[in-house]
PDB file of N, CA and C in Angstrom:
ATOM      1  N   MET A   1       2.524 -20.447  28.754  1.00 55.00           N
ATOM      2  CA  MET A   1       2.943 -19.335  27.960  1.00 55.00           C
ATOM      3  C   MET A   1       4.430 -19.409  27.630  1.00 55.00           C
ATOM      4  N   GLY A   2       5.233 -19.460  28.666  1.00 58.00           N
ATOM      5  CA  GLY A   2       6.663 -19.550  28.437  1.00 58.00           C
ATOM      6  C   GLY A   2       7.082 -21.011  28.405  1.00 58.00           C
ATOM      7  N   SER A   3       7.667 -21.425  27.306  1.00 65.00           N
ATOM      8  CA  SER A   3       8.107 -22.814  27.219  1.00 65.00           C
ATOM      9  C   SER A   3       9.599 -22.893  27.497  1.00 65.00           C
ATOM     10  N   ARG A   4       9.981 -23.919  28.182  1.00 66.00           N
ATOM     11  CA  ARG A   4      11.391 -24.119  28.484  1.00 66.00           C
ATOM     12  C   ARG A   4      11.976 -25.162  27.560  1.00 66.00           C
ATOM     13  N   VAL A   5      13.201 -24.953  27.184  1.00 63.00           N
ATOM     14  CA  VAL A   5      13.924 -25.915  26.357  1.00 63.00           C
ATOM     15  C   VAL A   5      14.850 -26.684  27.276  1.00 63.00           C
ATOM     16  N   THR A   6      14.725 -27.978  27.267  1.00 63.00           N
ATOM     17  CA  THR A   6      15.606 -28.807  28.084  1.00 63.00           C
ATOM     18  C   THR A   6      16.443 -29.681  27.169  1.00 63.00           C
ATOM     19  N   LEU A   7      17.660 -29.869  27.562  1.00 60.00           N
ATOM     20  CA  LEU A   7      18.572 -30.719  26.798  1.00 60.00           C
ATOM     21  C   LEU A   7      18.679 -32.061  27.496  1.00 60.00           C
ATOM     22  N   LYS A   8      18.423 -33.103  26.787  1.00 61.00           N
ATOM     23  CA  LYS A   8      18.525 -34.443  27.343  1.00 61.00           C
ATOM     24  C   LYS A   8      19.676 -35.162  26.652  1.00 61.00           C
ATOM     25  N   SER A   9      20.459 -35.839  27.428  1.00 59.00           N
ATOM     26  CA  SER A   9      21.565 -36.583  26.835  1.00 59.00           C
ATOM     27  C   SER A   9      21.036 -37.884  26.246  1.00 59.00           C
ATOM     28  N   LYS A  10      21.592 -38.253  25.124  1.00 61.00           N
ATOM     29  CA  LYS A  10      21.183 -39.486  24.459  1.00 61.00           C
ATOM     30  C   LYS A  10      22.197 -40.576  24.753  1.00 61.00           C
ATOM     31  N   GLY A  11      21.761 -41.775  24.731  1.00 60.00           N
ATOM     32  CA  GLY A  11      22.656 -42.908  24.914  1.00 60.00           C
ATOM     33  C   GLY A  11      22.889 -43.213  26.372  1.00 60.00           C
ATOM     34  N   LYS A  12      23.867 -44.067  26.617  1.00 58.00           N
ATOM     35  CA  LYS A  12      24.177 -44.490  27.978  1.00 58.00           C
ATOM     36  C   LYS A  12      24.938 -43.398  28.711  1.00 58.00           C
ATOM     37  N   SER A  13      24.672 -43.277  29.992  1.00 57.00           N
ATOM     38  CA  SER A  13      25.420 -42.320  30.793  1.00 57.00           C
ATOM     39  C   SER A  13      26.767 -42.940  31.147  1.00 57.00           C
ATOM     40  N   VAL A  14      27.775 -42.125  31.150  1.00 54.00           N
ATOM     41  CA  VAL A  14      29.129 -42.594  31.406  1.00 54.00           C
ATOM     42  C   VAL A  14      29.450 -42.349  32.871  1.00 54.00           C
ATOM     43  N   LYS A  15      29.881 -43.385  33.560  1.00 57.00           N
ATOM     44  CA  LYS A  15      30.270 -43.241  34.964  1.00 57.00           C
ATOM     45  C   LYS A  15      31.772 -43.015  35.028  1.00 57.00           C
ATOM     46  N   GLY A  16      32.148 -41.886  35.549  1.00 55.00           N
ATOM     47  CA  GLY A  16      33.575 -41.583  35.679  1.00 55.00           C
ATOM     48  C   GLY A  16      34.067 -40.765  34.511  1.00 55.00           C
ATOM     49  N   ALA A  17      35.006 -39.898  34.773  1.00 53.00           N
ATOM     50  CA  ALA A  17      35.540 -39.021  33.728  1.00 53.00           C
ATOM     51  C   ALA A  17      36.538 -39.749  32.838  1.00 53.00           C
ATOM     52  N   LYS A  18      37.149 -40.811  33.336  1.00 56.00           N
ATOM     53  CA  LYS A  18      38.177 -41.509  32.573  1.00 56.00           C
ATOM     54  C   LYS A  18      37.591 -42.160  31.317  1.00 56.00           C
ATOM     55  N   ALA A  19      36.426 -42.762  31.429  1.00 54.00           N
ATOM     56  CA  ALA A  19      35.801 -43.393  30.270  1.00 54.00           C
ATOM     57  C   ALA A  19      35.433 -42.353  29.222  1.00 54.00           C
ATOM     58  N   ALA A  20      34.975 -41.193  29.665  1.00 53.00           N
ATOM     59  CA  ALA A  20      34.640 -40.131  28.723  1.00 53.00           C
ATOM     60  C   ALA A  20      35.898 -39.623  28.019  1.00 53.00           C
ATOM     61  N   ASP A  21      37.026 -39.523  28.744  1.00 57.00           N
ATOM     62  CA  ASP A  21      38.271 -39.078  28.131  1.00 57.00           C
ATOM     63  C   ASP A  21      38.765 -40.073  27.088  1.00 57.00           C
ATOM     64  N   GLU A  22      38.651 -41.360  27.387  1.00 62.00           N
ATOM     65  CA  GLU A  22      39.096 -42.379  26.433  1.00 62.00           C
ATOM     66  C   GLU A  22      38.240 -42.349  25.179  1.00 62.00           C
ATOM     67  N   LYS A  23      36.959 -42.152  25.340  1.00 70.00           N
ATOM     68  CA  LYS A  23      36.089 -42.092  24.172  1.00 70.00           C
ATOM     69  C   LYS A  23      36.406 -40.864  23.335  1.00 70.00           C
ATOM     70  N   SER A  24      36.615 -39.739  23.988  1.00 87.00           N
ATOM     71  CA  SER A  24      36.910 -38.532  23.234  1.00 87.00           C
ATOM     72  C   SER A  24      38.268 -38.652  22.533  1.00 87.00           C
ATOM     73  N   MET A  25      39.219 -39.344  23.157  1.00 87.00           N
ATOM     74  CA  MET A  25      40.523 -39.549  22.535  1.00 87.00           C
ATOM     75  C   MET A  25      40.377 -40.444  21.304  1.00 87.00           C
ATOM     76  N   ALA A  26      39.555 -41.474  21.404  1.00 88.00           N
ATOM     77  CA  ALA A  26      39.328 -42.355  20.252  1.00 88.00           C
ATOM     78  C   ALA A  26      38.629 -41.596  19.131  1.00 88.00           C
ATOM     79  N   ASP A  27      37.672 -40.768  19.483  1.00 91.00           N
ATOM     80  CA  ASP A  27      36.998 -39.963  18.468  1.00 91.00           C
ATOM     81  C   ASP A  27      37.958 -38.973  17.831  1.00 91.00           C
ATOM     82  N   CYS A  28      38.840 -38.414  18.644  1.00 92.00           N
ATOM     83  CA  CYS A  28      39.826 -37.466  18.134  1.00 92.00           C
ATOM     84  C   CYS A  28      40.777 -38.151  17.141  1.00 92.00           C
ATOM     85  N   VAL A  29      41.233 -39.334  17.481  1.00 92.00           N
ATOM     86  CA  VAL A  29      42.141 -40.077  16.601  1.00 92.00           C
ATOM     87  C   VAL A  29      41.432 -40.460  15.299  1.00 92.00           C
ATOM     88  N   LYS A  30      40.183 -40.874  15.417  1.00 93.00           N
ATOM     89  CA  LYS A  30      39.413 -41.244  14.223  1.00 93.00           C
ATOM     90  C   LYS A  30      39.206 -40.026  13.322  1.00 93.00           C
ATOM     91  N   GLU A  31      38.853 -38.897  13.918  1.00 94.00           N
ATOM     92  CA  GLU A  31      38.650 -37.680  13.144  1.00 94.00           C
ATOM     93  C   GLU A  31      39.937 -37.223  12.492  1.00 94.00           C
ATOM     94  N   TRP A  32      41.061 -37.291  13.229  1.00 94.00           N
ATOM     95  CA  TRP A  32      42.347 -36.873  12.685  1.00 94.00           C
ATOM     96  C   TRP A  32      42.776 -37.778  11.531  1.00 94.00           C
ATOM     97  N   SER A  33      42.585 -39.085  11.683  1.00 95.00           N
ATOM     98  CA  SER A  33      43.001 -39.998  10.614  1.00 95.00           C
ATOM     99  C   SER A  33      42.144 -39.816   9.369  1.00 95.00           C
ATOM    100  N   THR A  34      40.853 -39.548   9.547  1.00 96.00           N
ATOM    101  CA  THR A  34      39.991 -39.291   8.395  1.00 96.00           C
ATOM    102  C   THR A  34      40.428 -38.023   7.676  1.00 96.00           C
ATOM    103  N   TRP A  35      40.709 -36.974   8.438  1.00 96.00           N
ATOM    104  CA  TRP A  35      41.155 -35.714   7.859  1.00 96.00           C
ATOM    105  C   TRP A  35      42.470 -35.910   7.105  1.00 96.00           C
ATOM    106  N   THR A  36      43.394 -36.658   7.699  1.00 97.00           N
ATOM    107  CA  THR A  36      44.697 -36.900   7.080  1.00 97.00           C
ATOM    108  C   THR A  36      44.560 -37.674   5.775  1.00 97.00           C
ATOM    109  N   MET A  37      43.709 -38.688   5.772  1.00 97.00           N
ATOM    110  CA  MET A  37      43.541 -39.485   4.549  1.00 97.00           C
ATOM    111  C   MET A  37      42.898 -38.664   3.424  1.00 97.00           C
ATOM    112  N   LYS A  38      41.965 -37.789   3.768  1.00 97.00           N
ATOM    113  CA  LYS A  38      41.352 -36.934   2.750  1.00 97.00           C
ATOM    114  C   LYS A  38      42.391 -35.998   2.137  1.00 97.00           C
ATOM    115  N   LYS A  39      43.239 -35.411   2.977  1.00 97.00           N
ATOM    116  CA  LYS A  39      44.282 -34.518   2.474  1.00 97.00           C
ATOM    117  C   LYS A  39      45.302 -35.280   1.637  1.00 97.00           C
ATOM    118  N   ALA A  40      45.669 -36.479   2.063  1.00 96.00           N
ATOM    119  CA  ALA A  40      46.637 -37.290   1.309  1.00 96.00           C
ATOM    120  C   ALA A  40      46.069 -37.677  -0.053  1.00 96.00           C
ATOM    121  N   LYS A  41      44.775 -37.942  -0.115  1.00 97.00           N
ATOM    122  CA  LYS A  41      44.147 -38.295  -1.384  1.00 97.00           C
ATOM    123  C   LYS A  41      44.205 -37.122  -2.359  1.00 97.00           C
ATOM    124  N   VAL A  42      43.934 -35.919  -1.888  1.00 96.00           N
ATOM    125  CA  VAL A  42      43.975 -34.732  -2.752  1.00 96.00           C
ATOM    126  C   VAL A  42      45.407 -34.456  -3.204  1.00 96.00           C
ATOM    127  N   ILE A  43      46.356 -34.560  -2.283  1.00 95.00           N
ATOM    128  CA  ILE A  43      47.760 -34.313  -2.633  1.00 95.00           C
ATOM    129  C   ILE A  43      48.238 -35.320  -3.671  1.00 95.00           C
ATOM    130  N   THR A  44      47.889 -36.577  -3.489  1.00 95.00           N
ATOM    131  CA  THR A  44      48.280 -37.609  -4.445  1.00 95.00           C
ATOM    132  C   THR A  44      47.620 -37.381  -5.798  1.00 95.00           C
ATOM    133  N   HIS A  45      46.342 -36.998  -5.773  1.00 94.00           N
ATOM    134  CA  HIS A  45      45.601 -36.797  -7.016  1.00 94.00           C
ATOM    135  C   HIS A  45      46.221 -35.691  -7.863  1.00 94.00           C
ATOM    136  N   TYR A  46      46.554 -34.572  -7.250  1.00 95.00           N
ATOM    137  CA  TYR A  46      47.065 -33.436  -8.003  1.00 95.00           C
ATOM    138  C   TYR A  46      48.583 -33.391  -8.095  1.00 95.00           C
ATOM    139  N   GLY A  47      49.292 -34.200  -7.343  1.00 95.00           N
ATOM    140  CA  GLY A  47      50.738 -34.117  -7.339  1.00 95.00           C
ATOM    141  C   GLY A  47      51.464 -35.222  -8.060  1.00 95.00           C
ATOM    142  N   PHE A  48      50.768 -36.278  -8.475  1.00 94.00           N
ATOM    143  CA  PHE A  48      51.459 -37.426  -9.060  1.00 94.00           C
ATOM    144  C   PHE A  48      52.071 -37.095 -10.419  1.00 94.00           C
ATOM    145  N   ILE A  49      51.299 -36.533 -11.329  1.00 89.00           N
ATOM    146  CA  ILE A  49      51.800 -36.242 -12.683  1.00 89.00           C
ATOM    147  C   ILE A  49      52.937 -35.207 -12.639  1.00 89.00           C
ATOM    148  N   PRO A  50      52.795 -34.094 -11.890  1.00 90.00           N
ATOM    149  CA  PRO A  50      53.954 -33.181 -11.817  1.00 90.00           C
ATOM    150  C   PRO A  50      55.199 -33.843 -11.238  1.00 90.00           C
ATOM    151  N   LEU A  51      55.017 -34.750 -10.276  1.00 92.00           N
ATOM    152  CA  LEU A  51      56.163 -35.459  -9.714  1.00 92.00           C
ATOM    153  C   LEU A  51      56.841 -36.325 -10.776  1.00 92.00           C
ATOM    154  N   VAL A  52      56.068 -37.008 -11.594  1.00 88.00           N
ATOM    155  CA  VAL A  52      56.629 -37.840 -12.660  1.00 88.00           C
ATOM    156  C   VAL A  52      57.379 -36.975 -13.672  1.00 88.00           C
ATOM    157  N   ILE A  53      56.830 -35.804 -13.998  1.00 85.00           N
ATOM    158  CA  ILE A  53      57.501 -34.909 -14.950  1.00 85.00           C
ATOM    159  C   ILE A  53      58.816 -34.400 -14.377  1.00 85.00           C
ATOM    160  N   ILE A  54      58.814 -34.030 -13.108  1.00 88.00           N
ATOM    161  CA  ILE A  54      60.055 -33.535 -12.483  1.00 88.00           C
ATOM    162  C   ILE A  54      61.111 -34.629 -12.424  1.00 88.00           C
ATOM    163  N   ILE A  55      60.714 -35.840 -12.076  1.00 88.00           N
ATOM    164  CA  ILE A  55      61.675 -36.952 -12.048  1.00 88.00           C
ATOM    165  C   ILE A  55      62.195 -37.234 -13.450  1.00 88.00           C
ATOM    166  N   GLY A  56      61.309 -37.171 -14.446  1.00 83.00           N
ATOM    167  CA  GLY A  56      61.725 -37.407 -15.828  1.00 83.00           C
ATOM    168  C   GLY A  56      62.684 -36.349 -16.336  1.00 83.00           C
ATOM    169  N   MET A  57      62.497 -35.093 -15.919  1.00 82.00           N
ATOM    170  CA  MET A  57      63.384 -34.018 -16.364  1.00 82.00           C
ATOM    171  C   MET A  57      64.747 -34.095 -15.687  1.00 82.00           C
ATOM    172  N   ASN A  58      64.814 -34.740 -14.520  1.00 85.00           N
ATOM    173  CA  ASN A  58      66.094 -34.859 -13.820  1.00 85.00           C
ATOM    174  C   ASN A  58      66.816 -36.169 -14.132  1.00 85.00           C
ATOM    175  N   SER A  59      66.318 -36.918 -15.093  1.00 83.00           N
ATOM    176  CA  SER A  59      66.967 -38.183 -15.447  1.00 83.00           C
ATOM    177  C   SER A  59      68.216 -37.906 -16.280  1.00 83.00           C
ATOM    178  N   ASP A  60      68.968 -38.948 -16.558  1.00 84.00           N
ATOM    179  CA  ASP A  60      70.275 -38.814 -17.208  1.00 84.00           C
ATOM    180  C   ASP A  60      70.223 -38.231 -18.616  1.00 84.00           C
ATOM    181  N   PRO A  61      69.376 -38.680 -19.550  1.00 83.00           N
ATOM    182  CA  PRO A  61      69.425 -38.104 -20.904  1.00 83.00           C
ATOM    183  C   PRO A  61      68.949 -36.645 -20.998  1.00 83.00           C
ATOM    184  N   LYS A  62      68.380 -36.046 -19.985  1.00 82.00           N
ATOM    185  CA  LYS A  62      67.890 -34.662 -19.941  1.00 82.00           C
ATOM    186  C   LYS A  62      66.949 -34.341 -21.110  1.00 82.00           C
ATOM    187  N   PRO A  63      65.762 -34.925 -21.123  1.00 82.00           N
ATOM    188  CA  PRO A  63      64.808 -34.626 -22.202  1.00 82.00           C
ATOM    189  C   PRO A  63      64.195 -33.236 -22.017  1.00 82.00           C
ATOM    190  N   GLN A  64      63.706 -32.682 -23.126  1.00 84.00           N
ATOM    191  CA  GLN A  64      63.007 -31.399 -23.074  1.00 84.00           C
ATOM    192  C   GLN A  64      61.591 -31.644 -22.550  1.00 84.00           C
ATOM    193  N   LEU A  65      60.922 -30.578 -22.099  1.00 83.00           N
ATOM    194  CA  LEU A  65      59.588 -30.710 -21.548  1.00 83.00           C
ATOM    195  C   LEU A  65      58.608 -31.239 -22.581  1.00 83.00           C
ATOM    196  N   TYR A  66      58.675 -30.755 -23.830  1.00 86.00           N
ATOM    197  CA  TYR A  66      57.753 -31.225 -24.857  1.00 86.00           C
ATOM    198  C   TYR A  66      57.977 -32.708 -25.172  1.00 86.00           C
ATOM    199  N   GLN A  67      59.200 -33.203 -25.012  1.00 83.00           N
ATOM    200  CA  GLN A  67      59.452 -34.632 -25.237  1.00 83.00           C
ATOM    201  C   GLN A  67      58.802 -35.485 -24.130  1.00 83.00           C
ATOM    202  N   LEU A  68      58.749 -34.968 -22.933  1.00 77.00           N
ATOM    203  CA  LEU A  68      58.100 -35.699 -21.844  1.00 77.00           C
ATOM    204  C   LEU A  68      56.593 -35.718 -21.996  1.00 77.00           C
ATOM    205  N   LEU A  69      56.022 -34.642 -22.541  1.00 81.00           N
ATOM    206  CA  LEU A  69      54.566 -34.529 -22.658  1.00 81.00           C
ATOM    207  C   LEU A  69      54.008 -35.141 -23.926  1.00 81.00           C
ATOM    208  N   SER A  70      54.838 -35.366 -24.929  1.00 84.00           N
ATOM    209  CA  SER A  70      54.331 -35.938 -26.177  1.00 84.00           C
ATOM    210  C   SER A  70      54.131 -37.443 -26.025  1.00 84.00           C
ATOM    211  N   PRO A  71      53.128 -37.996 -26.684  1.00 76.00           N
ATOM    212  CA  PRO A  71      52.846 -39.432 -26.539  1.00 76.00           C
ATOM    213  C   PRO A  71      53.839 -40.316 -27.288  1.00 76.00           C
ATOM    214  N   VAL A  72      54.627 -39.773 -28.189  1.00 71.00           N
ATOM    215  CA  VAL A  72      55.545 -40.568 -28.997  1.00 71.00           C
ATOM    216  C   VAL A  72      56.887 -40.680 -28.337  1.00 71.00           C
TER     217      VAL A  72
END
């Protein structure tokens, strides 16, 4: 009538807490680097053109904004 739910661990059992800590640290570093690269990709995607416009406006001849945006 009453069914019990049991949780079984998958994979190899880890002997010692040190090995588990090292694995979790490696997973943490991998997760952090993936998150960082995703954020850097978005920042680069949306920030490159405005950065070029700002650098162009601060150059020596001081062009107007419409001169920077026009293809000619």
